[in-house]
PDB file of C-alpha atoms and ligand atoms in Angstrom:
ATOM      1  CA  MET A   1      -1.797  -1.026 -14.145  1.00 72.00           C
ATOM      2  CA  GLN A   2       1.273  -1.935 -16.205  1.00 75.00           C
ATOM      3  CA  LEU A   3       3.343  -1.711 -13.024  1.00 78.00           C
ATOM      4  CA  TYR A   4       1.633  -4.803 -11.618  1.00 91.00           C
ATOM      5  CA  ARG A   5       1.806  -7.107 -14.640  1.00 89.00           C
ATOM      6  CA  ARG A   6       4.962  -8.851 -13.340  1.00 91.00           C
ATOM      7  CA  PRO A   7       3.927 -10.182  -9.951  1.00 93.00           C
ATOM      8  CA  ASP A   8       6.996 -12.443  -9.573  1.00 89.00           C
ATOM      9  CA  GLU A   9       9.254  -9.440  -9.995  1.00 89.00           C
ATOM     10  CA  TYR A  10       7.079  -7.490  -7.559  1.00 92.00           C
ATOM     11  CA  ASP A  11       7.786 -10.121  -4.897  1.00 90.00           C
ATOM     12  CA  LEU A  12      11.475 -10.124  -5.781  1.00 90.00           C
ATOM     13  CA  GLU A  13      11.588  -6.326  -5.394  1.00 90.00           C
ATOM     14  CA  HIS A  14      10.113  -6.651  -1.948  1.00 91.00           C
ATOM     15  CA  THR A  15      12.527  -9.317  -0.732  1.00 88.00           C
ATOM     16  CA  GLY A  16      13.360  -8.639   2.899  1.00 86.00           C
ATOM     17  CA  ASP A  17      10.615  -6.014   3.410  1.00 89.00           C
ATOM     18  CA  ASP A  18       9.274  -7.275   6.680  1.00 93.00           C
ATOM     19  CA  ALA A  19       9.113  -4.169   8.896  1.00 97.00           C
ATOM     20  CA  ASP A  20       5.650  -3.297   7.570  1.00 98.00           C
ATOM     21  CA  LEU A  21       4.555  -6.922   7.803  1.00 97.00           C
ATOM     22  CA  LYS A  22       5.514  -7.041  11.501  1.00 98.00           C
ATOM     23  CA  PHE A  23       3.698  -3.748  12.084  1.00 98.00           C
ATOM     24  CA  TYR A  24       0.405  -4.923  10.555  1.00 98.00           C
ATOM     25  CA  VAL A  25       0.444  -8.429  12.011  1.00 98.00           C
ATOM     26  CA  GLY A  26       1.382  -6.917  15.405  1.00 97.00           C
ATOM     27  CA  LEU A  27      -1.496  -4.443  15.103  1.00 98.00           C
ATOM     28  CA  ALA A  28      -3.988  -7.235  14.434  1.00 98.00           C
ATOM     29  CA  THR A  29      -2.610  -9.275  17.338  1.00 96.00           C
ATOM     30  CA  ARG A  30      -3.057  -6.316  19.701  1.00 96.00           C
ATOM     31  CA  LEU A  31      -6.460  -5.151  18.479  1.00 96.00           C
ATOM     32  CA  LYS A  32      -7.914  -8.680  18.298  1.00 95.00           C
ATOM     33  CA  PRO A  33     -10.376  -7.998  15.441  1.00 97.00           C
ATOM     34  CA  LYS A  34     -12.722 -10.765  14.312  1.00 97.00           C
ATOM     35  CA  SER A  35     -12.106  -9.879  10.685  1.00 98.00           C
ATOM     36  CA  VAL A  36      -9.454  -7.998   8.697  1.00 98.00           C
ATOM     37  CA  LEU A  37      -9.723  -6.524   5.199  1.00 98.00           C
ATOM     38  CA  GLU A  38      -6.569  -5.620   3.304  1.00 98.00           C
ATOM     39  CA  LEU A  39      -7.262  -3.200   0.474  1.00 98.00           C
ATOM     40  CA  ALA A  40      -4.925  -3.484  -2.542  1.00 98.00           C
ATOM     41  CA  CYS A  41      -3.435  -6.736  -1.228  1.00 98.00           C
ATOM     42  CA  GLY A  42      -1.366  -7.444  -4.371  1.00 98.00           C
ATOM     43  CA  THR A  43       0.468 -10.776  -4.260  1.00 98.00           C
ATOM     44  CA  GLY A  44      -0.517 -11.362  -0.636  1.00 98.00           C
ATOM     45  CA  ARG A  45       2.866 -10.335   0.804  1.00 97.00           C
ATOM     46  CA  ILE A  46       1.040  -9.172   3.951  1.00 98.00           C
ATOM     47  CA  THR A  47      -2.305 -10.973   3.539  1.00 98.00           C
ATOM     48  CA  LEU A  48      -0.861 -14.488   3.700  1.00 98.00           C
ATOM     49  CA  PRO A  49       1.162 -14.127   6.939  1.00 98.00           C
ATOM     50  CA  MET A  50      -1.844 -12.222   8.314  1.00 98.00           C
ATOM     51  CA  ALA A  51      -4.017 -15.288   7.615  1.00 98.00           C
ATOM     52  CA  GLU A  52      -1.531 -17.494   9.520  1.00 98.00           C
ATOM     53  CA  GLU A  53      -1.827 -15.072  12.440  1.00 97.00           C
ATOM     54  CA  GLY A  54      -5.611 -15.187  12.009  1.00 97.00           C
ATOM     55  CA  ALA A  55      -5.513 -18.963  12.365  1.00 97.00           C
ATOM     56  CA  ARG A  56      -3.589 -18.563  15.655  1.00 96.00           C
ATOM     57  CA  SER A  57      -5.544 -15.595  17.051  1.00 96.00           C
ATOM     58  CA  GLY A  58      -8.998 -16.376  15.651  1.00 96.00           C
ATOM     59  CA  PHE A  59      -9.694 -13.798  12.945  1.00 98.00           C
ATOM     60  CA  SER A  60     -10.460 -14.078   9.232  1.00 98.00           C
ATOM     61  CA  VAL A  61      -8.779 -12.133   6.426  1.00 98.00           C
ATOM     62  CA  VAL A  62     -10.037 -10.808   3.092  1.00 98.00           C
ATOM     63  CA  GLY A  63      -7.525  -9.511   0.543  1.00 98.00           C
ATOM     64  CA  LEU A  64      -8.926  -7.275  -2.190  1.00 98.00           C
ATOM     65  CA  ASP A  65      -7.091  -6.186  -5.330  1.00 98.00           C
ATOM     66  CA  SER A  66      -8.101  -4.898  -8.745  1.00 97.00           C
ATOM     67  CA  GLU A  67      -5.268  -6.607 -10.634  1.00 97.00           C
ATOM     68  CA  ALA A  68      -5.949 -10.225 -11.728  1.00 97.00           C
ATOM     69  CA  THR A  69      -2.246 -11.009 -12.287  1.00 97.00           C
ATOM     70  CA  MET A  70      -1.317 -10.000  -8.728  1.00 98.00           C
ATOM     71  CA  LEU A  71      -4.239 -11.947  -7.253  1.00 98.00           C
ATOM     72  CA  LYS A  72      -3.352 -15.046  -9.231  1.00 98.00           C
ATOM     73  CA  LEU A  73       0.073 -15.174  -7.619  1.00 98.00           C
ATOM     74  CA  ALA A  74      -1.489 -14.516  -4.203  1.00 98.00           C
ATOM     75  CA  ARG A  75      -3.859 -17.463  -4.776  1.00 98.00           C
ATOM     76  CA  ASP A  76      -1.020 -19.717  -5.946  1.00 98.00           C
ATOM     77  CA  LYS A  77       1.004 -18.858  -2.845  1.00 98.00           C
ATOM     78  CA  ALA A  78      -2.031 -19.332  -0.576  1.00 98.00           C
ATOM     79  CA  ARG A  79      -1.927 -23.066  -1.432  1.00 98.00           C
ATOM     80  CA  SER A  80       1.178 -23.333   0.772  1.00 97.00           C
ATOM     81  CA  LEU A  81      -0.574 -21.887   3.816  1.00 98.00           C
ATOM     82  CA  SER A  82      -1.477 -24.138   6.734  1.00 98.00           C
ATOM     83  CA  THR A  83      -4.914 -25.754   6.476  1.00 98.00           C
ATOM     84  CA  ALA A  84      -6.174 -23.533   9.319  1.00 98.00           C
ATOM     85  CA  ALA A  85      -4.973 -20.359   7.563  1.00 98.00           C
ATOM     86  CA  ARG A  86      -6.480 -21.448   4.240  1.00 98.00           C
ATOM     87  CA  LYS A  87      -9.851 -21.647   5.962  1.00 97.00           C
ATOM     88  CA  ARG A  88      -9.413 -18.065   7.206  1.00 97.00           C
ATOM     89  CA  ILE A  89      -8.479 -16.309   3.958  1.00 98.00           C
ATOM     90  CA  ARG A  90     -10.448 -15.041   0.969  1.00 98.00           C
ATOM     91  CA  LEU A  91      -8.864 -13.287  -2.009  1.00 98.00           C
ATOM     92  CA  VAL A  92     -11.231 -11.146  -4.033  1.00 98.00           C
ATOM     93  CA  GLN A  93     -10.917  -9.080  -7.193  1.00 98.00           C
ATOM     94  CA  GLY A  94     -12.411  -5.617  -6.863  1.00 98.00           C
ATOM     95  CA  ASP A  95     -11.865  -1.898  -6.701  1.00 98.00           C
ATOM     96  CA  MET A  96     -11.240  -0.437  -3.261  1.00 98.00           C
ATOM     97  CA  ARG A  97     -13.338   2.604  -4.162  1.00 98.00           C
ATOM     98  CA  LYS A  98     -16.456   0.485  -4.687  1.00 98.00           C
ATOM     99  CA  TRP A  99     -16.184  -2.938  -3.081  1.00 98.00           C
ATOM    100  CA  HIS A 100     -18.750  -3.757  -0.410  1.00 97.00           C
ATOM    101  CA  GLY A 101     -18.243  -6.654   2.004  1.00 96.00           C
ATOM    102  CA  ARG A 102     -20.991  -9.045   3.083  1.00 93.00           C
ATOM    103  CA  GLU A 103     -20.149  -8.573   6.770  1.00 95.00           C
ATOM    104  CA  PRO A 104     -18.574  -5.567   8.474  1.00 97.00           C
ATOM    105  CA  PHE A 105     -14.847  -5.753   9.268  1.00 98.00           C
ATOM    106  CA  GLU A 106     -13.154  -4.727  12.485  1.00 98.00           C
ATOM    107  CA  LEU A 107      -9.841  -3.752  10.902  1.00 98.00           C
ATOM    108  CA  ILE A 108      -9.176  -2.420   7.381  1.00 98.00           C
ATOM    109  CA  ILE A 109      -5.608  -1.743   6.246  1.00 98.00           C
ATOM    110  CA  VAL A 110      -4.052  -0.216   3.122  1.00 98.00           C
ATOM    111  CA  PRO A 111      -0.323  -1.013   3.392  1.00 98.00           C
ATOM    112  CA  CYS A 112       2.605  -0.240   1.096  1.00 97.00           C
ATOM    113  CA  SER A 113       1.436   3.249   0.076  1.00 97.00           C
ATOM    114  CA  SER A 114      -1.170   1.732  -2.274  1.00 98.00           C
ATOM    115  CA  ILE A 115      -3.407   4.708  -1.497  1.00 98.00           C
ATOM    116  CA  THR A 116      -1.042   6.951  -3.540  1.00 98.00           C
ATOM    117  CA  HIS A 117      -2.341   5.282  -6.715  1.00 97.00           C
ATOM    118  CA  LEU A 118      -5.564   7.261  -6.391  1.00 98.00           C
ATOM    119  CA  LEU A 119      -4.895  10.592  -8.013  1.00 97.00           C
ATOM    120  CA  GLU A 120      -8.225  12.359  -7.735  1.00 97.00           C
ATOM    121  CA  MET A 121      -9.753  13.647  -4.527  1.00 96.00           C
ATOM    122  CA  ARG A 122     -13.139  12.125  -5.355  1.00 97.00           C
ATOM    123  CA  ASP A 123     -11.511   8.672  -5.666  1.00 98.00           C
ATOM    124  CA  GLN A 124      -9.712   9.127  -2.351  1.00 98.00           C
ATOM    125  CA  LEU A 125     -12.937  10.184  -0.639  1.00 98.00           C
ATOM    126  CA  GLU A 126     -14.711   7.163  -2.116  1.00 98.00           C
ATOM    127  CA  VAL A 127     -12.125   4.848  -0.513  1.00 98.00           C
ATOM    128  CA  TRP A 128     -12.444   6.505   2.910  1.00 98.00           C
ATOM    129  CA  ARG A 129     -16.251   6.481   2.720  1.00 98.00           C
ATOM    130  CA  ARG A 130     -16.345   2.879   1.540  1.00 98.00           C
ATOM    131  CA  ALA A 131     -13.994   1.850   4.351  1.00 98.00           C
ATOM    132  CA  PHE A 132     -16.300   3.589   6.835  1.00 98.00           C
ATOM    133  CA  GLN A 133     -19.271   1.630   5.455  1.00 97.00           C
ATOM    134  CA  ASN A 134     -17.330  -1.654   5.508  1.00 98.00           C
ATOM    135  CA  LEU A 135     -16.335  -1.210   9.167  1.00 98.00           C
ATOM    136  CA  ALA A 136     -18.178  -2.254  12.293  1.00 97.00           C
ATOM    137  CA  PRO A 137     -18.631   0.517  14.911  1.00 97.00           C
ATOM    138  CA  GLY A 138     -15.329   0.908  16.775  1.00 97.00           C
ATOM    139  CA  GLY A 139     -13.399  -0.635  13.858  1.00 98.00           C
ATOM    140  CA  ARG A 140     -10.117   0.810  12.612  1.00 98.00           C
ATOM    141  CA  PHE A 141      -9.001   2.013   9.192  1.00 98.00           C
ATOM    142  CA  VAL A 142      -5.213   2.218   8.787  1.00 98.00           C
ATOM    143  CA  VAL A 143      -3.691   4.132   5.884  1.00 98.00           C
ATOM    144  CA  GLU A 144      -0.033   4.728   5.150  1.00 98.00           C
ATOM    145  CA  ALA A 145       1.713   7.020   2.692  1.00 98.00           C
ATOM    146  CA  PRO A 146       5.300   8.204   2.328  1.00 96.00           C
ATOM    147  CA  MET A 147       6.158  11.535   3.913  1.00 94.00           C
ATOM    148  CA  PRO A 148       6.805  14.020   1.098  1.00 90.00           C
ATOM    149  CA  ASN A 149      10.499  14.451   0.302  1.00 83.00           C
ATOM    150  CA  PHE A 150      10.668  18.201   0.833  1.00 81.00           C
ATOM    151  CA  SER A 151      14.155  18.720  -0.639  1.00 80.00           C
ATOM    152  CA  ALA A 152      13.257  16.819  -3.832  1.00 77.00           C
ATOM    153  CA  TYR A 153      10.038  18.821  -3.866  1.00 78.00           C
ATOM    154  CA  ALA A 154      12.041  22.059  -3.698  1.00 80.00           C
ATOM    155  CA  ASP A 155      14.267  20.854  -6.576  1.00 79.00           C
ATOM    156  CA  SER A 156      11.177  20.489  -8.713  1.00 76.00           C
ATOM    157  CA  PHE A 157      10.898  24.295  -8.713  1.00 78.00           C
ATOM    158  CA  THR A 158      14.254  24.768 -10.514  1.00 79.00           C
ATOM    159  CA  ASN A 159      14.083  25.430 -14.234  1.00 79.00           C
ATOM    160  CA  PRO A 160      14.604  22.908 -15.760  1.00 79.00           C
ATOM    161  CA  PRO A 161      13.644  20.748 -12.742  1.00 74.00           C
ATOM    162  CA  ARG A 162      16.554  18.823 -11.205  1.00 75.00           C
ATOM    163  CA  ILE A 163      15.762  15.124 -11.269  1.00 79.00           C
ATOM    164  CA  LEU A 164      17.547  12.681  -9.002  1.00 80.00           C
ATOM    165  CA  VAL A 165      18.261   9.156 -10.274  1.00 89.00           C
ATOM    166  CA  GLU A 166      18.776   6.656  -7.476  1.00 92.00           C
ATOM    167  CA  ILE A 167      19.156   2.902  -7.208  1.00 95.00           C
ATOM    168  CA  ASP A 168      16.438   2.129  -4.713  1.00 91.00           C
ATOM    169  CA  ARG A 169      16.347  -1.676  -5.058  1.00 94.00           C
ATOM    170  CA  ASP A 170      19.103  -4.208  -5.651  1.00 95.00           C
ATOM    171  CA  VAL A 171      17.918  -7.702  -4.807  1.00 95.00           C
ATOM    172  CA  THR A 172      18.943 -11.236  -5.709  1.00 93.00           C
ATOM    173  CA  ASP A 173      16.813 -14.333  -5.937  1.00 90.00           C
ATOM    174  CA  PRO A 174      19.246 -17.219  -5.342  1.00 89.00           C
ATOM    175  CA  LYS A 175      16.661 -19.819  -6.449  1.00 86.00           C
ATOM    176  CA  ARG A 176      16.203 -18.241  -9.888  1.00 86.00           C
ATOM    177  CA  ASN A 177      19.762 -16.926  -9.937  1.00 90.00           C
ATOM    178  CA  VAL A 178      18.433 -13.503 -10.869  1.00 93.00           C
ATOM    179  CA  ARG A 179      19.561 -10.088  -9.669  1.00 95.00           C
ATOM    180  CA  LEU A 180      17.097  -7.237 -10.119  1.00 95.00           C
ATOM    181  CA  VAL A 181      18.326  -3.648  -9.985  1.00 97.00           C
ATOM    182  CA  ARG A 182      15.801  -0.806  -9.975  1.00 96.00           C
ATOM    183  CA  ARG A 183      16.666   2.805 -10.660  1.00 97.00           C
ATOM    184  CA  ARG A 184      14.085   5.412  -9.850  1.00 94.00           C
ATOM    185  CA  THR A 185      13.498   8.983 -10.940  1.00 91.00           C
ATOM    186  CA  VAL A 186      10.838  11.229  -9.481  1.00 90.00           C
ATOM    187  CA  THR A 187       9.562  14.448 -10.991  1.00 88.00           C
ATOM    188  CA  TYR A 188       7.154  16.438  -8.859  1.00 88.00           C
ATOM    189  CA  LEU A 189       4.278  18.456 -10.193  1.00 88.00           C
ATOM    190  CA  PRO A 190       4.021  20.614  -7.074  1.00 84.00           C
ATOM    191  CA  ASP A 191       0.784  22.397  -7.952  1.00 87.00           C
ATOM    192  CA  GLU A 192      -0.950  19.039  -8.516  1.00 91.00           C
ATOM    193  CA  GLN A 193       0.705  17.308  -5.509  1.00 93.00           C
ATOM    194  CA  ARG A 194       1.674  14.622  -7.962  1.00 94.00           C
ATOM    195  CA  ALA A 195       4.878  12.637  -8.467  1.00 93.00           C
ATOM    196  CA  GLN A 196       5.763  11.285 -11.891  1.00 92.00           C
ATOM    197  CA  ILE A 197       7.747   8.166 -11.102  1.00 93.00           C
ATOM    198  CA  ARG A 198       9.907   6.192 -13.513  1.00 94.00           C
ATOM    199  CA  PHE A 199      11.244   2.772 -12.557  1.00 95.00           C
ATOM    200  CA  LEU A 200      14.067   1.484 -14.784  1.00 96.00           C
ATOM    201  CA  TYR A 201      14.612  -2.213 -14.191  1.00 95.00           C
ATOM    202  CA  GLU A 202      17.606  -4.335 -15.131  1.00 96.00           C
ATOM    203  CA  LYS A 203      17.690  -8.071 -14.639  1.00 94.00           C
ATOM    204  CA  TYR A 204      21.037  -9.841 -14.526  1.00 96.00           C
ATOM    205  CA  ARG A 205      22.041 -13.490 -14.601  1.00 94.00           C
ATOM    206  CA  ARG A 206      25.709 -14.265 -13.866  1.00 89.00           C
ATOM    207  CA  LYS A 207      26.521 -10.554 -14.164  1.00 91.00           C
ATOM    208  CA  SER A 208      25.073 -10.341 -17.697  1.00 95.00           C
ATOM    209  CA  LEU A 209      22.059  -8.227 -18.482  1.00 96.00           C
ATOM    210  CA  VAL A 210      19.197 -10.509 -19.553  1.00 95.00           C
ATOM    211  CA  GLU A 211      16.293  -8.073 -19.565  1.00 94.00           C
ATOM    212  CA  SER A 212      15.550  -4.411 -19.033  1.00 95.00           C
ATOM    213  CA  TYR A 213      12.194  -2.705 -18.873  1.00 94.00           C
ATOM    214  CA  ILE A 214      10.631   0.532 -17.779  1.00 95.00           C
ATOM    215  CA  ASP A 215       7.524   1.529 -15.845  1.00 94.00           C
ATOM    216  CA  ASP A 216       6.094   5.040 -15.702  1.00 95.00           C
ATOM    217  CA  PHE A 217       3.292   5.932 -13.360  1.00 95.00           C
ATOM    218  CA  GLU A 218       1.916   8.803 -11.352  1.00 96.00           C
ATOM    219  CA  SER A 219       1.388   8.926  -7.672  1.00 96.00           C
ATOM    220  CA  HIS A 220      -0.420  11.340  -5.335  1.00 98.00           C
ATOM    221  CA  VAL A 221       1.748  13.147  -2.755  1.00 96.00           C
ATOM    222  CA  TYR A 222      -0.105  13.321   0.562  1.00 97.00           C
ATOM    223  CA  PHE A 223       0.676  15.871   3.240  1.00 96.00           C
ATOM    224  CA  PRO A 224       0.052  15.022   6.907  1.00 96.00           C
ATOM    225  CA  ARG A 225      -2.826  17.396   7.507  1.00 96.00           C
ATOM    226  CA  GLU A 226      -4.488  16.315   4.267  1.00 97.00           C
ATOM    227  CA  LEU A 227      -4.482  12.698   5.470  1.00 97.00           C
ATOM    228  CA  ARG A 228      -5.995  13.796   8.786  1.00 98.00           C
ATOM    229  CA  LEU A 229      -8.652  15.750   6.951  1.00 98.00           C
ATOM    230  CA  LEU A 230      -9.642  12.742   4.844  1.00 98.00           C
ATOM    231  CA  PHE A 231     -10.288  10.773   8.052  1.00 98.00           C
ATOM    232  CA  LEU A 232     -12.124  13.574   9.853  1.00 98.00           C
ATOM    233  CA  HIS A 233     -14.228  14.559   6.862  1.00 97.00           C
ATOM    234  CA  THR A 234     -15.497  10.992   6.405  1.00 98.00           C
ATOM    235  CA  GLY A 235     -16.573  10.534  10.027  1.00 97.00           C
ATOM    236  CA  PHE A 236     -13.516   8.868  11.612  1.00 98.00           C
ATOM    237  CA  GLU A 237     -11.786   9.786  14.843  1.00 97.00           C
ATOM    238  CA  ILE A 238      -7.997   9.754  14.622  1.00 98.00           C
ATOM    239  CA  GLU A 239      -6.642   7.291  17.153  1.00 97.00           C
ATOM    240  CA  ASP A 240      -2.920   7.153  16.339  1.00 97.00           C
ATOM    241  CA  VAL A 241      -0.397   8.696  13.990  1.00 98.00           C
ATOM    242  CA  PHE A 242       3.014   7.066  13.513  1.00 98.00           C
ATOM    243  CA  GLY A 243       6.118   8.126  11.604  1.00 98.00           C
ATOM    244  CA  ASP A 244       7.399   4.597  11.009  1.00 97.00           C
ATOM    245  CA  TYR A 245       6.696   0.899  11.498  1.00 98.00           C
ATOM    246  CA  ASN A 246       8.273   1.013  14.975  1.00 97.00           C
ATOM    247  CA  ARG A 247       5.413   3.290  16.034  1.00 97.00           C
ATOM    248  CA  LYS A 248       7.599   6.385  16.475  1.00 97.00           C
ATOM    249  CA  PRO A 249       5.596   9.635  16.527  1.00 97.00           C
ATOM    250  CA  LEU A 250       5.313  11.487  13.235  1.00 97.00           C
ATOM    251  CA  SER A 251       7.891  14.266  12.787  1.00 95.00           C
ATOM    252  CA  ALA A 252       9.385  16.304   9.938  1.00 91.00           C
ATOM    253  CA  LYS A 253      12.090  13.630   9.632  1.00 92.00           C
ATOM    254  CA  SER A 254       9.689  10.682   9.369  1.00 96.00           C
ATOM    255  CA  GLU A 255       9.769   8.616   6.211  1.00 92.00           C
ATOM    256  CA  GLN A 256       6.228   7.334   6.616  1.00 96.00           C
ATOM    257  CA  MET A 257       2.871   8.621   7.732  1.00 98.00           C
ATOM    258  CA  ILE A 258       0.755   5.854   9.217  1.00 98.00           C
ATOM    259  CA  MET A 259      -2.654   6.963  10.405  1.00 98.00           C
ATOM    260  CA  VAL A 260      -5.120   4.904  12.403  1.00 98.00           C
ATOM    261  CA  GLY A 261      -8.712   6.126  12.160  1.00 98.00           C
ATOM    262  CA  ARG A 262     -11.523   4.723  14.273  1.00 98.00           C
ATOM    263  CA  LYS A 263     -15.187   4.549  13.342  1.00 98.00           C
ATOM    264  CA  PRO A 264     -17.041   5.934  16.379  1.00 97.00           C
ATOM    265  CA  ILE A 265     -18.943   3.349  18.411  1.00 93.00           C
ATOM    266  CA  SER A 266     -22.074   5.441  18.151  1.00 81.00           C
ATOM    267  CA  GLY A 267     -23.131   8.714  16.622  1.00 61.00           C
ATOM    268  CA  GLY A 268     -20.533   8.582  13.820  1.00 57.00           C
ATOM    269  CA  LYS A 269     -22.031   9.887  10.634  1.00 58.00           C
ATOM    270  CA  ILE A 270     -20.463   9.753   7.231  1.00 55.00           C
ATOM    271  CA  GLN A 271     -20.184  13.127   5.467  1.00 52.00           C
ATOM    272  CA  GLU A 272     -21.881  13.149   2.124  1.00 50.00           C
ATOM    273  CA  PRO A 273     -20.405  15.297  -0.639  1.00 47.00           C
TER     274      PRO A 273
HETATM  275  C1  SAM B   1       2.220  -1.317  -3.933  1.00 66.27           C
HETATM  276  S1  SAM B   1       1.141  -2.671  -4.323  1.00 66.27           S
HETATM  277  C2  SAM B   1       0.779  -3.231  -2.680  1.00 66.27           C
HETATM  278  C3  SAM B   1       0.513  -4.708  -2.595  1.00 66.27           C
HETATM  279  C4  SAM B   1       0.452  -5.281  -1.180  1.00 66.27           C
HETATM  280  N1  SAM B   1      -0.492  -4.570  -0.324  1.00 66.27           N
HETATM  281  C5  SAM B   1       1.814  -5.270  -0.507  1.00 66.27           C
HETATM  282  O1  SAM B   1       1.928  -4.689   0.569  1.00 66.27           O
HETATM  283  O2  SAM B   1       2.747  -5.840  -1.062  1.00 66.27           O
HETATM  284  C6  SAM B   1      -0.315  -1.780  -4.801  1.00 66.27           C
HETATM  285  C7  SAM B   1      -1.490  -2.636  -5.202  1.00 66.27           C
HETATM  286  O3  SAM B   1      -2.621  -1.762  -5.341  1.00 66.27           O
HETATM  287  C8  SAM B   1      -3.510  -2.343  -6.294  1.00 66.27           C
HETATM  288  N2  SAM B   1      -4.493  -1.325  -6.647  1.00 66.27           N
HETATM  289  C9  SAM B   1      -4.283  -0.127  -7.252  1.00 66.27           C
HETATM  290  N3  SAM B   1      -5.442   0.542  -7.372  1.00 66.27           N
HETATM  291  C10 SAM B   1      -6.410  -0.238  -6.821  1.00 66.27           C
HETATM  292  C11 SAM B   1      -7.832  -0.094  -6.637  1.00 66.27           C
HETATM  293  N4  SAM B   1      -8.474   1.015  -7.047  1.00 66.27           N
HETATM  294  N5  SAM B   1      -8.513  -1.083  -6.009  1.00 66.27           N
HETATM  295  C12 SAM B   1      -7.873  -2.209  -5.597  1.00 66.27           C
HETATM  296  N6  SAM B   1      -6.541  -2.414  -5.764  1.00 66.27           N
HETATM  297  C13 SAM B   1      -5.823  -1.438  -6.362  1.00 66.27           C
HETATM  298  C14 SAM B   1      -2.562  -2.783  -7.380  1.00 66.27           C
HETATM  299  O4  SAM B   1      -3.167  -3.730  -8.250  1.00 66.27           O
HETATM  300  C15 SAM B   1      -1.388  -3.355  -6.546  1.00 66.27           C
HETATM  301  O5  SAM B   1      -1.522  -4.742  -6.357  1.00 66.27           O
END
């Protein structure tokens, strides 16, 4: 995807995003899996600290992503991990709808709303089914997606649709002396449950614009019961549902939906189409 052809800027955009990192590393520390798979691991923002935790707690980590440019940066950064963590991590190129691990995992995570990139129901079902197959009995599959913005959704029904422009990122990299400002517009296609997202980037050095670029992409809008259904339909039990990274219960005011599905220890059977 065009969106992921600038991995350095991706990391810059995510400067200071550590609430999700703490959530996932904390989850692994509590669940004590032997092996963790991160689907759509990107530049390793979560995978790499997870591998350091793996070295301390005794689990291994596989990061899977379809985008070579993102994985290359993840691999470059992995060289700075401790020797113990380097022995625990594997970064693999592949599609989360199809990839099959050699050994079953005990924890599979899809952080950072990566699951919204799959627009078709058959692709979503393939990911849930594949995760079920890649898990050991009793293993967990954790998926997160943003809670739909109901007021913006309602605005999409006006004619012409009202479109909000917001600055949703404004970050500075002191080492490169670069400030990156991102403006975002979202147009909902309510009947398709799809968001058309436009990111307008501006890069400044000493207050002067040095580069601007644009990314357009589409994203699936999940609703809470739909997420539940994807787990239940593919054979999972739902163990936990959170509304944020502090593990607050899901409510209408939540910004996130984080669902933890568990593959039954016995008797779980995957639903075929
Ligand atoms: C929002 S980034 C998340 C990266 C990382 N998990 C993080 O938390 O920073 C989404 C990632 O999903 C990857 N991706 C999109 N579709 C994919 C697919 N079908 N299989 C594997 N990776 C995919 C993209 O290449 C991108 O790196």
